[in-house]
Coordinates of C-alpha atoms and ligand atoms in Angstrom, one line a residue:
Chain A
X1071 CA 2.2 34.3 -0.8
X1072 CA 0.0 31.0 -1.9
X1073 CA 2.1 28.1 -1.9
X1074 CA 2.5 26.3 -4.6
X1075 CA 0.2 22.9 -4.8
X1076 CA 3.6 20.7 -5.7
X1077 CA 7.4 22.2 -5.5
X1078 CA 9.7 19.3 -6.3
X1079 CA 13.1 20.7 -5.9
X1080 CA 16.3 18.7 -7.3
X1081 CA 14.8 15.3 -6.6
X1082 CA 17.0 12.4 -7.7
X1083 CA 16.3 8.7 -7.1
X1084 CA 18.1 5.7 -7.6
X1085 CA 17.4 1.7 -7.5
X1086 CA 20.1 0.1 -7.9
X1087 CA 22.1 1.1 -11.2
X1088 CA 18.6 2.3 -12.5
X1089 CA 18.8 6.0 -12.3
X1090 CA 15.1 6.5 -12.2
X1091 CA 14.6 10.0 -11.3
X1092 CA 17.5 12.4 -12.1
X1093 CA 17.5 15.9 -10.7
X1094 CA 14.0 16.5 -11.7
X1095 CA 12.3 20.2 -11.0
X1096 CA 8.7 20.8 -11.2
X1097 CA 6.2 23.4 -9.7
X1098 CA 2.7 22.8 -10.4
X1099 CA 0.5 26.0 -8.9
X1100 CA -3.0 25.6 -6.8
X1101 CA -5.9 25.0 -9.3
X1102 CA -3.8 23.7 -12.2
X1103 CA -5.0 20.4 -14.1
X1104 CA -1.4 19.4 -15.0
X1105 CA -0.6 16.6 -16.8
X1106 CA 2.7 13.9 -16.6
X1107 CA 3.7 12.2 -19.5
X1108 CA 6.3 9.6 -20.2
X1109 CA 7.1 6.5 -21.8
X1110 CA 6.7 3.4 -19.5
X1111 CA 9.8 3.6 -17.4
X1112 CA 10.4 7.5 -17.7
X1113 CA 10.0 7.4 -13.9
X1114 CA 6.2 8.8 -13.4
X1115 CA 5.0 6.6 -10.9
X1116 CA 8.4 7.0 -8.5
X1117 CA 8.2 10.7 -8.9
X1118 CA 4.6 10.1 -7.5
X1119 CA 5.4 7.9 -5.1
X1120 CA 8.4 9.9 -3.7
X1121 CA 5.4 12.8 -3.2
X1122 CA 3.4 10.3 -1.2
X1123 CA 6.3 9.4 0.9
X1124 CA 6.3 5.7 -0.6
X1125 CA 9.8 6.3 -2.2
X1126 CA 12.3 8.3 -0.3
X1127 CA 14.4 10.4 -2.6
X1128 CA 18.5 10.2 -2.7
X1129 CA 18.4 13.7 -3.0
X1130 CA 16.3 17.1 -3.6
X1131 CA 13.0 18.0 -1.7
X1132 CA 9.3 17.5 -2.2
X1133 CA 6.5 19.8 -0.6
X1134 CA 2.9 19.5 -0.8
X1135 CA 0.9 22.9 -0.2
X1136 CA 4.0 24.3 1.4
X1137 CA 4.5 21.2 3.5
X1138 CA 7.6 19.1 3.2
X1139 CA 6.8 15.3 2.8
X1140 CA 9.3 14.0 5.0
X1141 CA 9.8 16.9 7.5
X1142 CA 6.0 17.8 7.9
X1143 CA 5.0 14.3 6.4
X1144 CA 1.1 14.4 8.3
X1145 CA 0.3 17.6 7.0
X1146 CA 1.8 17.2 3.6
X1147 CA -0.1 13.6 3.4
X1148 CA -3.5 15.2 4.9
X1149 CA -3.1 17.6 1.6
X1150 CA -2.7 15.1 -1.0
X1151 CA -4.9 12.2 -2.3
X1152 CA -3.3 9.3 -4.6
X1153 CA -4.9 6.7 -6.6
X1154 CA -2.2 4.4 -7.4
X1155 CA -1.4 2.9 -10.7
X1156 CA -1.7 -0.5 -9.6
X1157 CA -5.3 -2.3 -9.2
X1158 CA -5.2 -2.9 -5.3
X1159 CA -7.7 -3.6 -2.8
X1160 CA -8.6 -4.9 0.4
X1161 CA -10.4 -8.2 0.1
X1162 CA -11.7 -8.3 3.5
X1163 CA -13.8 -5.2 3.4
X1164 CA -17.0 -3.9 1.6
X1165 CA -16.9 -0.2 -0.7
X1166 CA -18.3 1.2 1.9
X1167 CA -16.5 -0.5 4.9
X1168 CA -13.1 0.6 3.2
X1169 CA -14.0 4.4 2.5
X1170 CA -15.1 4.3 6.4
X1171 CA -11.6 2.7 6.9
X1172 CA -9.5 5.2 4.6
X1173 CA -11.1 8.4 6.3
X1174 CA -10.4 6.8 9.8
X1175 CA -7.0 7.0 8.7
X1176 CA -7.4 10.5 8.3
X1177 CA -8.3 11.3 11.5
X1178 CA -11.9 11.8 10.4
X1179 CA -14.9 10.1 12.2
X1180 CA -18.2 11.0 10.7
X1181 CA -17.8 11.4 6.9
X1182 CA -20.7 9.6 5.6
X1183 CA -22.6 12.2 3.4
X1184 CA -19.2 12.8 1.5
X1185 CA -18.6 9.1 1.0
X1186 CA -22.0 9.4 -0.3
X1187 CA -21.1 12.1 -2.7
X1188 CA -18.5 10.2 -3.6
X1189 CA -19.8 7.4 -4.3
X1190 CA -22.6 8.8 -6.2
X1191 CA -20.4 10.7 -8.5
X1192 CA -18.3 7.9 -9.6
X1193 CA -21.2 5.4 -10.1
X1194 CA -20.5 3.0 -6.9
X1195 CA -23.9 3.5 -4.9
X1196 CA -25.5 0.0 -5.6
X1197 CA -22.1 -1.5 -5.0
X1198 CA -21.7 0.4 -1.8
X1199 CA -22.2 -2.8 0.6
X1200 CA -20.5 -5.3 -1.8
X1201 CA -17.2 -6.9 -0.8
X1202 CA -14.4 -5.5 -2.9
X1203 CA -13.6 -9.2 -4.0
X1204 CA -16.7 -9.2 -6.1
X1205 CA -16.2 -6.2 -7.9
X1206 CA -14.8 -5.9 -11.5
X1207 CA -11.4 -4.4 -12.6
X1208 CA -13.1 -1.2 -13.5
X1209 CA -15.2 -0.7 -10.2
X1210 CA -12.1 -1.7 -8.2
X1211 CA -10.6 1.1 -10.2
X1212 CA -13.5 3.6 -9.0
X1213 CA -13.4 2.9 -5.5
X1214 CA -9.6 3.4 -5.6
X1215 CA -10.6 6.7 -6.8
X1216 CA -13.1 7.1 -4.3
X1217 CA -10.4 5.7 -1.4
X1218 CA -8.1 9.1 -2.9
X1219 CA -10.7 11.0 -2.1
X1220 CA -11.9 10.4 1.1
X1221 CA -10.6 13.7 2.9
X1222 CA -10.8 16.0 0.5
X1223 CA -7.3 16.4 -0.6
X1224 CA -6.8 20.2 -2.3
X1225 CA -4.0 17.9 -4.4
X1226 CA -5.2 14.9 -6.3
X1227 CA -2.9 12.9 -8.2
X1228 CA -3.9 9.9 -10.6
X1229 CA -1.4 7.6 -11.8
X1230 CA -3.0 6.1 -14.9
X1231 CA -6.8 6.0 -13.5
X1232 CA -7.7 5.2 -17.2
X1233 CA -5.4 2.5 -18.1
X1234 CA -7.5 -0.7 -19.1
X1235 CA -10.7 1.0 -18.6
X1236 CA -13.9 1.3 -20.6
X1237 CA -15.4 4.1 -22.2
X1238 CA -17.9 4.9 -20.0
X1239 CA -15.9 4.8 -16.6
X1240 CA -13.3 7.3 -18.2
X1241 CA -16.6 9.7 -19.0
X1242 CA -17.6 9.5 -15.5
X1243 CA -14.5 10.0 -14.3
X1244 CA -13.2 13.1 -16.0
X1245 CA -16.4 14.8 -15.7
X1246 CA -15.9 14.1 -11.7
X1247 CA -12.5 15.1 -11.9
X1248 CA -13.6 18.0 -14.3
X1249 CA -15.9 19.2 -11.7
X1250 CA -13.4 19.1 -8.3
X1251 CA -10.6 21.0 -10.6
X1252 CA -13.5 23.7 -10.9
X1253 CA -14.4 23.5 -7.2
X1254 CA -10.5 24.4 -6.8
X1255 CA -8.5 20.9 -6.4
X1256 CA -5.6 20.6 -8.1
X1257 CA -5.3 17.8 -10.3
X1258 CA -2.1 15.9 -11.4
X1259 CA -2.8 13.1 -13.8
X1260 CA -0.5 10.6 -16.0
X1261 CA -1.6 8.8 -18.8
X1262 CA -0.9 6.9 -22.0
X1263 CA -4.2 8.5 -23.7
X1264 CA -2.6 11.8 -25.4
X1265 CA -5.7 12.8 -26.3
X1266 CA -6.9 12.7 -23.0
X1267 CA -3.9 14.8 -21.8
X1268 CA -4.5 17.4 -24.2
X1269 CA -8.6 18.1 -23.5
X1270 CA -8.0 17.8 -20.0
X1271 CA -4.6 19.6 -18.8
X1272 CA -3.6 23.1 -19.2
X1273 CA -0.3 22.2 -18.3
X1274 CA 2.3 19.5 -19.3
X1275 CA 5.6 18.1 -18.2
X1276 CA 7.4 15.3 -20.0
X1277 CA 9.3 12.5 -18.6
X1278 CA 11.8 10.7 -20.2
X1279 CA 14.7 8.7 -18.4
X1280 CA 13.9 10.3 -15.2
X1281 CA 14.4 13.9 -16.2
X1282 CA 11.7 16.5 -17.3
X1283 CA 12.4 17.1 -21.2
X1284 CA 9.4 19.3 -21.8
X1285 CA 7.4 21.8 -19.8
X1286 CA 5.1 24.1 -20.8
X1287 CA 1.4 24.7 -21.3
X1288 CA -0.5 22.5 -23.6
X1289 CA -1.0 25.1 -26.4
X1290 CA 2.3 26.1 -25.8
X1291 CA 3.7 22.7 -26.5
X1292 CA 1.3 22.1 -29.4
X1293 CA 2.4 25.2 -31.2
X1294 CA 6.4 24.4 -30.6
X1295 CA 6.5 21.2 -31.7
X1296 CA 3.4 20.6 -34.1
X1297 CA 1.8 22.0 -36.9
X1298 CA -1.1 21.8 -39.1
X1299 CA -0.6 19.8 -42.5
X1300 CA -2.1 19.8 -45.9
X1301 CA -2.8 15.9 -46.3
X1302 CA -3.7 14.6 -49.8
X1303 CA -3.7 11.8 -51.9
X1304 CA -2.9 12.3 -55.8
X1305 CA -4.1 9.9 -58.7
X1306 CA -0.5 10.3 -60.2
X1307 CA 3.0 10.3 -59.1
X1308 CA 3.9 13.7 -56.9
X1309 CA 5.5 16.6 -59.2
X1310 CA 9.3 17.1 -58.0
X1311 CA 8.9 20.4 -57.5
X1312 CA 6.4 19.5 -55.2
X1313 CA 7.4 16.4 -53.4
X1314 CA 10.5 18.7 -51.8
X1315 CA 8.2 20.5 -50.0
X1316 CA 6.3 17.4 -48.6
X1317 CA 6.8 13.9 -46.8
X1318 CA 5.1 10.9 -47.9
X1319 CA 3.8 8.0 -45.9
X1320 CA 1.5 5.1 -46.9
X1321 CA 0.1 7.1 -50.2
X1322 CA -0.3 10.4 -48.3
X1323 CA 1.3 13.6 -48.6
X1324 CA 2.0 15.7 -45.9
X1325 CA 2.2 19.4 -46.5
X1326 CA 2.9 21.1 -43.0
X1327 CA 1.9 24.8 -43.2
X1328 CA 1.9 27.4 -40.3
X1329 CA -0.7 29.6 -41.2
X1330 CA -4.3 29.3 -43.4
X1331 CA -3.1 31.7 -46.0
X1332 CA -0.6 29.1 -47.1
X1333 CA -3.4 26.6 -48.5
X1334 CA -4.5 28.3 -51.2
X1335 CA -1.5 28.9 -52.8
X1336 CA -0.3 25.3 -51.9
X1337 CA -3.2 24.0 -54.1
X1338 CA -2.8 26.7 -57.0
X1339 CA 0.7 24.9 -57.3
X1340 CA -0.7 21.2 -57.0
X1341 CA -3.4 22.6 -60.0
X1342 CA -0.4 24.2 -61.7
X1343 CA 1.2 21.0 -61.9
X1344 CA -1.7 19.1 -62.7
X1345 CA -2.4 16.8 -60.3
X1346 CA -5.8 15.4 -59.9
X1347 CA -6.9 15.1 -55.9
X1348 CA -8.4 12.3 -55.1
X1349 CA -8.8 12.5 -51.4
X1350 CA -7.8 15.7 -48.9
X1351 CA -7.9 16.5 -45.2
X1352 CA -6.1 19.2 -43.0
X1353 CA -4.0 17.4 -40.4
X1354 CA -4.6 19.5 -36.9
X1355 CA -1.4 19.8 -34.3
X1356 CA -1.7 16.7 -31.7
X1357 CA -0.1 15.9 -28.4
X1358 CA 1.0 12.7 -29.9
X1359 CA 3.2 14.4 -32.6
X1360 CA 4.2 16.7 -29.6
X1361 CA 5.3 13.6 -27.7
X1362 CA 7.1 11.7 -30.6
X1363 CA 9.3 14.6 -31.0
X1364 CA 10.2 15.7 -27.6
X1365 CA 10.8 11.7 -26.8
X1366 CA 13.3 11.3 -30.0
X1367 CA 14.9 14.8 -29.2
X1368 CA 18.2 15.2 -27.9
X1369 CA 18.6 13.2 -24.1
X1370 CA 20.6 16.2 -22.4
X1371 CA 19.4 19.2 -20.5
X1372 CA 16.4 20.1 -19.3
X1373 CA 14.0 22.4 -21.5
X1374 CA 11.8 25.0 -19.7
Chain B
X691 CA -16.7 4.9 15.8
X692 CA -12.9 5.5 16.0
X693 CA -10.9 8.7 14.5
X694 CA -7.4 9.1 14.7
X695 CA -5.0 6.7 12.4
X696 CA -3.8 4.5 15.4
X697 CA -7.5 3.4 16.8
X698 CA -8.6 2.7 12.8
X699 CA -5.2 0.9 12.2
X700 CA -6.2 -0.8 15.2
X701 CA -9.8 -1.5 14.6
X702 CA -9.3 -2.7 11.1
X703 CA -6.6 -5.1 12.5
X704 CA -8.8 -6.3 14.7
X705 CA -11.9 -6.8 12.2
X706 CA -9.9 -8.5 9.9
X707 CA -9.4 -11.7 11.5
X708 CA -12.9 -10.9 13.5
X709 CA -14.4 -11.5 10.2
X710 CA -12.7 -14.7 9.4
X711 CA -13.1 -15.8 13.1
X712 CA -13.7 -19.9 12.2
X713 CA -9.9 -19.6 11.2
X714 CA -8.4 -17.1 13.2
X715 CA -10.4 -18.3 16.4
X716 CA -12.3 -21.2 16.2
X717 CA -9.6 -23.4 14.3
X718 CA -6.8 -22.8 17.1
X719 CA -9.2 -23.5 19.6
X720 CA -9.7 -26.9 18.1
X721 CA -6.4 -27.7 17.8
X722 CA -5.2 -26.8 21.3
X723 CA -8.2 -29.3 22.3
X724 CA -6.9 -31.9 20.4
X725 CA -3.3 -31.4 22.1
X726 CA -5.0 -31.7 25.3
X727 CA -7.3 -34.9 24.1
X728 CA -4.1 -36.9 23.0
X729 CA -1.3 -35.8 25.7
X730 CA -3.6 -35.7 28.6
X731 CA -5.2 -39.7 27.3
X732 CA -1.6 -41.0 26.9
X733 CA 0.6 -39.3 30.1
X734 CA -2.5 -39.1 32.8
X735 CA -2.1 -40.9 35.5
X736 CA 1.6 -41.7 35.1
X737 CA 3.1 -38.2 35.6
X738 CA 2.5 -35.1 38.3
X739 CA 4.1 -31.9 37.7
X740 CA 4.7 -29.8 40.7
X741 CA 2.3 -32.1 42.3
X742 CA -0.2 -30.8 40.1
X743 CA -2.1 -33.6 37.9
X744 CA -0.8 -33.8 34.2
X745 CA -3.4 -32.6 32.5
X746 CA -3.9 -29.4 35.0
X747 CA -0.1 -28.6 34.2
X748 CA -0.6 -29.1 30.5
X749 CA -3.8 -26.7 30.3
X750 CA -1.9 -23.3 30.7
X751 CA 0.9 -24.5 28.6
X752 CA -1.8 -24.7 26.0
X753 CA -3.3 -21.6 26.4
X754 CA -0.1 -19.6 26.6
X755 CA 1.4 -21.4 23.3
X756 CA -2.2 -20.2 21.6
X757 CA -1.7 -16.8 22.7
X758 CA 2.1 -16.7 21.4
X759 CA 0.9 -18.6 17.9
X760 CA -1.4 -16.5 17.1
X761 CA -0.3 -13.5 18.2
X762 CA 2.5 -14.2 16.0
X763 CA 0.3 -15.1 13.1
X764 CA -2.0 -12.1 13.3
X765 CA 0.9 -9.3 12.6
X766 CA 2.5 -11.5 10.7
X767 CA 0.4 -12.7 8.1
X768 CA -1.5 -9.4 7.6
X769 CA 1.3 -7.1 6.9
X770 CA 2.5 -10.4 4.3
X771 CA -0.7 -10.3 3.0
X772 CA -0.9 -6.6 2.3
X773 CA 2.3 -6.3 1.1
X774 CA 2.3 -9.0 -1.7
X775 CA -1.3 -7.8 -2.6
X776 CA -0.1 -4.0 -2.5
X777 CA -2.9 -2.7 -0.2
X778 CA -0.4 -1.7 2.4
X779 CA -0.3 1.7 0.1
X780 CA -3.6 2.6 2.0
X781 CA -2.0 2.4 5.6
X782 CA 1.2 4.7 4.0
X783 CA -0.4 6.8 2.6
X784 CA -2.5 8.5 5.1
X785 CA -0.7 10.6 8.2
X786 CA 0.0 7.6 10.2
X787 CA 3.2 7.6 12.3
X788 CA 5.3 4.6 12.6
X789 CA 4.8 4.3 16.3
X790 CA 1.3 4.2 15.7
X791 CA 2.0 1.7 12.9
X792 CA 3.4 -0.5 15.3
X793 CA 1.1 -0.3 18.0
X794 CA -1.9 -0.6 15.9
X795 CA -0.5 -4.0 14.8
X796 CA 1.4 -5.3 17.7
X797 CA -2.2 -4.4 20.2
X798 CA -4.3 -6.2 17.8
X799 CA -2.1 -9.1 17.8
X800 CA -2.3 -9.0 21.3
X801 CA -6.1 -8.9 21.0
X802 CA -6.3 -11.9 18.7
X803 CA -4.0 -14.0 21.2
X804 CA -5.9 -13.4 24.1
X805 CA -9.4 -14.5 22.3
X806 CA -7.6 -17.2 21.7
X807 CA -6.2 -17.9 24.5
X808 CA -9.7 -17.6 26.4
X809 CA -11.2 -19.7 24.3
X810 CA -8.8 -22.1 24.8
X811 CA -9.2 -22.0 28.2
X812 CA -12.5 -22.1 27.8
X813 CA -12.6 -25.4 25.9
X814 CA -10.5 -27.1 28.2
X815 CA -10.5 -26.1 32.0
X816 CA -13.3 -28.8 32.2
X817 CA -11.0 -31.5 31.7
X818 CA -8.8 -31.0 35.2
X819 CA -8.9 -28.9 38.3
X820 CA -7.6 -25.8 37.7
X821 CA -6.6 -23.5 40.3
X822 CA -6.2 -19.1 39.7
X823 CA -3.2 -18.8 42.5
X824 CA -2.0 -15.2 41.5
X825 CA -3.7 -14.4 38.7
X826 CA -2.2 -10.8 38.1
X827 CA 0.6 -12.7 36.5
X828 CA -1.8 -14.7 34.0
X829 CA -2.5 -11.5 32.9
X830 CA 0.8 -10.2 32.8
X831 CA 2.2 -12.9 31.0
X832 CA -0.3 -13.3 28.5
X833 CA -0.2 -9.4 27.5
X834 CA 3.7 -9.5 27.1
X835 CA 4.3 -12.6 25.6
X836 CA 1.2 -11.5 23.2
X837 CA 3.2 -8.1 22.6
X838 CA 6.5 -10.0 22.2
X839 CA 5.3 -12.4 19.4
X840 CA 3.3 -9.5 18.0
X841 CA 6.4 -7.3 17.2
X842 CA 8.0 -10.5 16.1
X843 CA 5.3 -10.8 13.8
X844 CA 5.9 -7.4 12.5
X845 CA 9.3 -7.9 11.8
X846 CA 8.7 -11.1 10.2
X847 CA 5.8 -9.5 8.2
X848 CA 8.2 -6.9 7.0
X849 CA 11.2 -8.5 6.3
X850 CA 9.6 -11.6 4.3
X851 CA 8.8 -10.9 0.6
X852 CA 7.1 -14.1 -0.1
X853 CA 4.9 -16.5 2.0
X854 CA 7.4 -18.9 2.2
X855 CA 9.7 -16.4 3.6
X856 CA 7.4 -16.2 6.0
X857 CA 6.7 -20.0 6.6
X858 CA 10.1 -20.4 6.9
X859 CA 10.5 -17.7 9.7
X860 CA 7.3 -19.7 11.5
X861 CA 8.7 -23.3 11.5
X862 CA 12.4 -22.8 11.9
X863 CA 12.1 -20.1 15.1
X864 CA 8.5 -19.5 16.4
X865 CA 7.8 -23.1 16.2
X866 CA 11.1 -25.0 17.6
X867 CA 10.8 -21.9 20.4
X868 CA 6.7 -22.2 21.9
X869 CA 7.6 -26.3 21.5
X870 CA 11.2 -26.6 23.3
X871 CA 9.7 -24.1 25.8
X872 CA 8.2 -26.2 28.6
X873 CA 4.4 -26.2 27.0
X874 CA 3.9 -30.0 27.2
X875 CA 6.6 -30.7 30.6
X876 CA 8.3 -28.8 33.0
X877 CA 11.8 -28.6 31.6
X878 CA 13.3 -29.5 35.4
X879 CA 12.2 -33.3 34.0
X880 CA 14.8 -32.8 31.1
X881 CA 18.7 -34.0 30.9
X882 CA 20.7 -31.2 32.6
X883 CA 21.9 -30.2 28.7
X884 CA 18.7 -29.5 27.7
X885 CA 17.7 -27.7 31.0
X886 CA 20.5 -25.5 30.2
X887 CA 19.3 -25.1 26.5
X888 CA 15.8 -24.5 27.7
X889 CA 16.8 -21.6 30.2
X890 CA 17.9 -19.3 27.0
X891 CA 14.4 -19.9 25.2
X892 CA 12.7 -16.6 26.7
X893 CA 9.4 -18.4 25.2
X894 CA 10.3 -20.5 28.4
X895 CA 10.2 -17.7 30.7
X896 CA 6.6 -16.6 29.0
X897 CA 5.0 -19.7 29.8
X898 CA 6.5 -20.6 33.3
X899 CA 5.6 -17.3 34.5
X900 CA 1.7 -17.9 33.2
X901 CA 1.9 -21.2 34.9
X902 CA 2.9 -19.7 38.0
X903 CA -0.2 -17.6 37.9
X904 CA -2.4 -20.6 38.3
X905 CA -0.4 -22.9 40.3
X906 CA 1.8 -20.4 42.5
X907 CA 4.9 -22.6 42.0
X908 CA 6.8 -22.8 39.0
X909 CA 10.3 -23.6 37.7
X910 CA 11.8 -20.5 37.7
X911 CA 10.8 -17.0 40.1
X912 CA 8.4 -15.2 38.4
X913 CA 10.1 -12.0 38.9
X914 CA 13.2 -13.8 37.0
X915 CA 10.7 -14.4 34.3
X916 CA 9.2 -10.8 34.2
X917 CA 12.8 -9.6 33.9
X918 CA 13.6 -11.8 31.1
X919 CA 10.2 -11.1 29.2
X920 CA 10.4 -7.4 29.8
X921 CA 14.2 -6.9 28.5
X922 CA 13.0 -9.0 25.4
X923 CA 9.8 -6.5 24.9
X924 CA 12.1 -3.7 24.9
X925 CA 14.7 -5.1 22.8
X926 CA 12.0 -6.0 20.0
X927 CA 10.1 -3.0 20.0
X928 CA 13.2 -0.8 19.6
X929 CA 14.4 -3.1 16.7
X930 CA 10.8 -3.1 15.4
X931 CA 10.2 1.1 15.9
X932 CA 13.9 1.3 14.3
X933 CA 13.0 -0.7 10.9
X934 CA 10.0 1.1 10.6
X935 CA 11.5 4.3 11.0
X936 CA 13.8 3.5 8.3
X937 CA 11.0 2.7 5.9
X938 CA 12.9 -0.6 5.8
X939 CA 11.1 -2.6 3.0
X940 CA 8.0 -0.3 3.4
X941 CA 9.1 2.9 1.9
X942 CA 11.8 2.0 -1.0
Ligands
ADP1660 N1 10.9 -0.7 -6.7 C1 11.6 -0.3 -7.5 N2 13.0 -1.0 -7.6 C2 13.8 -1.4 -8.6 N3 13.3 -0.7 -9.7 C3 12.5 0.3 -9.8 C4 11.3 0.3 -8.4 N4 10.4 1.4 -9.0 C5 10.6 1.8 -10.2 N5 12.0 1.2 -10.8 C6 12.6 1.2 -12.4 O1 12.4 3.0 -12.0 C7 12.4 3.3 -13.4 C8 10.8 3.8 -13.8 O2 9.8 3.4 -13.4 P1 8.5 4.5 -12.6 O3 8.4 5.4 -11.8 O4 7.3 3.1 -12.4 O5 8.1 4.8 -14.3 P2 6.7 5.2 -15.5 O6 5.8 5.1 -13.9 O7 7.0 6.2 -16.0 O8 6.5 3.8 -15.9 C9 12.2 2.1 -14.3 O9 13.2 1.4 -14.8 C10 11.4 0.9 -13.0 O10 12.1 -0.5 -13.5
MG1661 MG1 4.2 4.0 -14.0

């Protein structure tokens, strides 16, 4: 049987009195594009650090491609590439030196062809011989991504890679990561841009206070927690019998519906009630709404 | 080039100090040279130690002091910088064992110590007739002393969270130990109480043994010094490896 790319079992971690992770169970299959979402302090970085061996869990176990991150750490780390959340760099070296050194740490001597390819794909070729200190924040971020890829890890974890990054880099980065995913690499990412996660990830876990509070395919999450809605603005006040079915927010009325066959009857009722519509749009389900609902939900238990 | 976690980390640590050699090599050589000029000017002609003129006696002391201080500076400053800036993750993420980690940092420290020590020797040996009576001891004590201070640097670099904590370690432990070890004088010329104190200072044995290699005479037997220095290295290695194995302050 093919081993899971990532298997996390009952992992807990406390920092003093802060419960950063609380019996987290999670499995990511090979080839998935997986999103790990949650508000600040939810435990995303701690979970990634535990996977990378930077944090030792108080309980539970973690495996990368079937290799335990403590017991079989060499194999686990060879199969894992992590882009850390903090923008770190070594000021003593150039971009190329940094990448060569990082390759050496993984036991790869002659890696120039792959390094050139990474540089090219991340738009770093012209900066290859620049000292790390001289690079802008966005360029440093690219190098951080490159450093995580030098050993061609089958599992790639990116911790908020697009935080504070310009549009161009985001597009370059996602195009490259998508290609890697298509080539078979498993991708796990955390991001605060929910639109990004919605577009990229096929499955999503949501973390809140160290617990997994939602875990499903993106499509299912959207179906379960978010709906289509007819949103409109009327000239006069909303008649009472219609106001019951909707909700008002900033002058806009929102009428949720499950199927498009419900739109016409709704419009007919509005017309019959003598409403004049000034503006109208159809709201689609989005991850933002899912996120807000999941985070507002009751904190107990894990949802599966 | 190099592959393998250990050799790459070792290479990177050497490259790191070599890239700023004016600060990490030239500056300490100049400092030692200034000590030599000042002390020998003040004391030359007044003192003879072990039948050797003072300047000649002083040179091995200064060389060894430079080896020790620079070995300590290399591992400790590299680690604290990596921790403070966060780029320590680059060495923590790859499949590098704690033993490889330790050896790479310590060996790079020894290299820095030896390079500076050789520089100090080259810059100073013109000033006095120097002999190389038993050169094996010179090499043995330079290597062991460098390794001991390199390990201490690893411990200090891992323990300290901020630069001023590292500075405290350096100012209140490393500096007193090196200065009160007979770099500038023979401990036999001290009052009995301070002689006793000096014999509890491991750095005294490093310098005394090192000096024995030059003149063939010393305050203590080089074999006793070897035993003390070897024991110190064994203890510090065990202690450092234990810290690293537990992930102390490196892996939360
Ligand atoms: N090294 C640490 N020491 C103490 N507390 C920590 C440490 N790392 C994380 N925490 C705490 O653990 C919780 C989870 O943090 P983190 O994993 O960084 O969340 P996220 O990445 O989801 O924003 C937070 O309350 C944070 O303050
Ligand atoms: Mg985080």
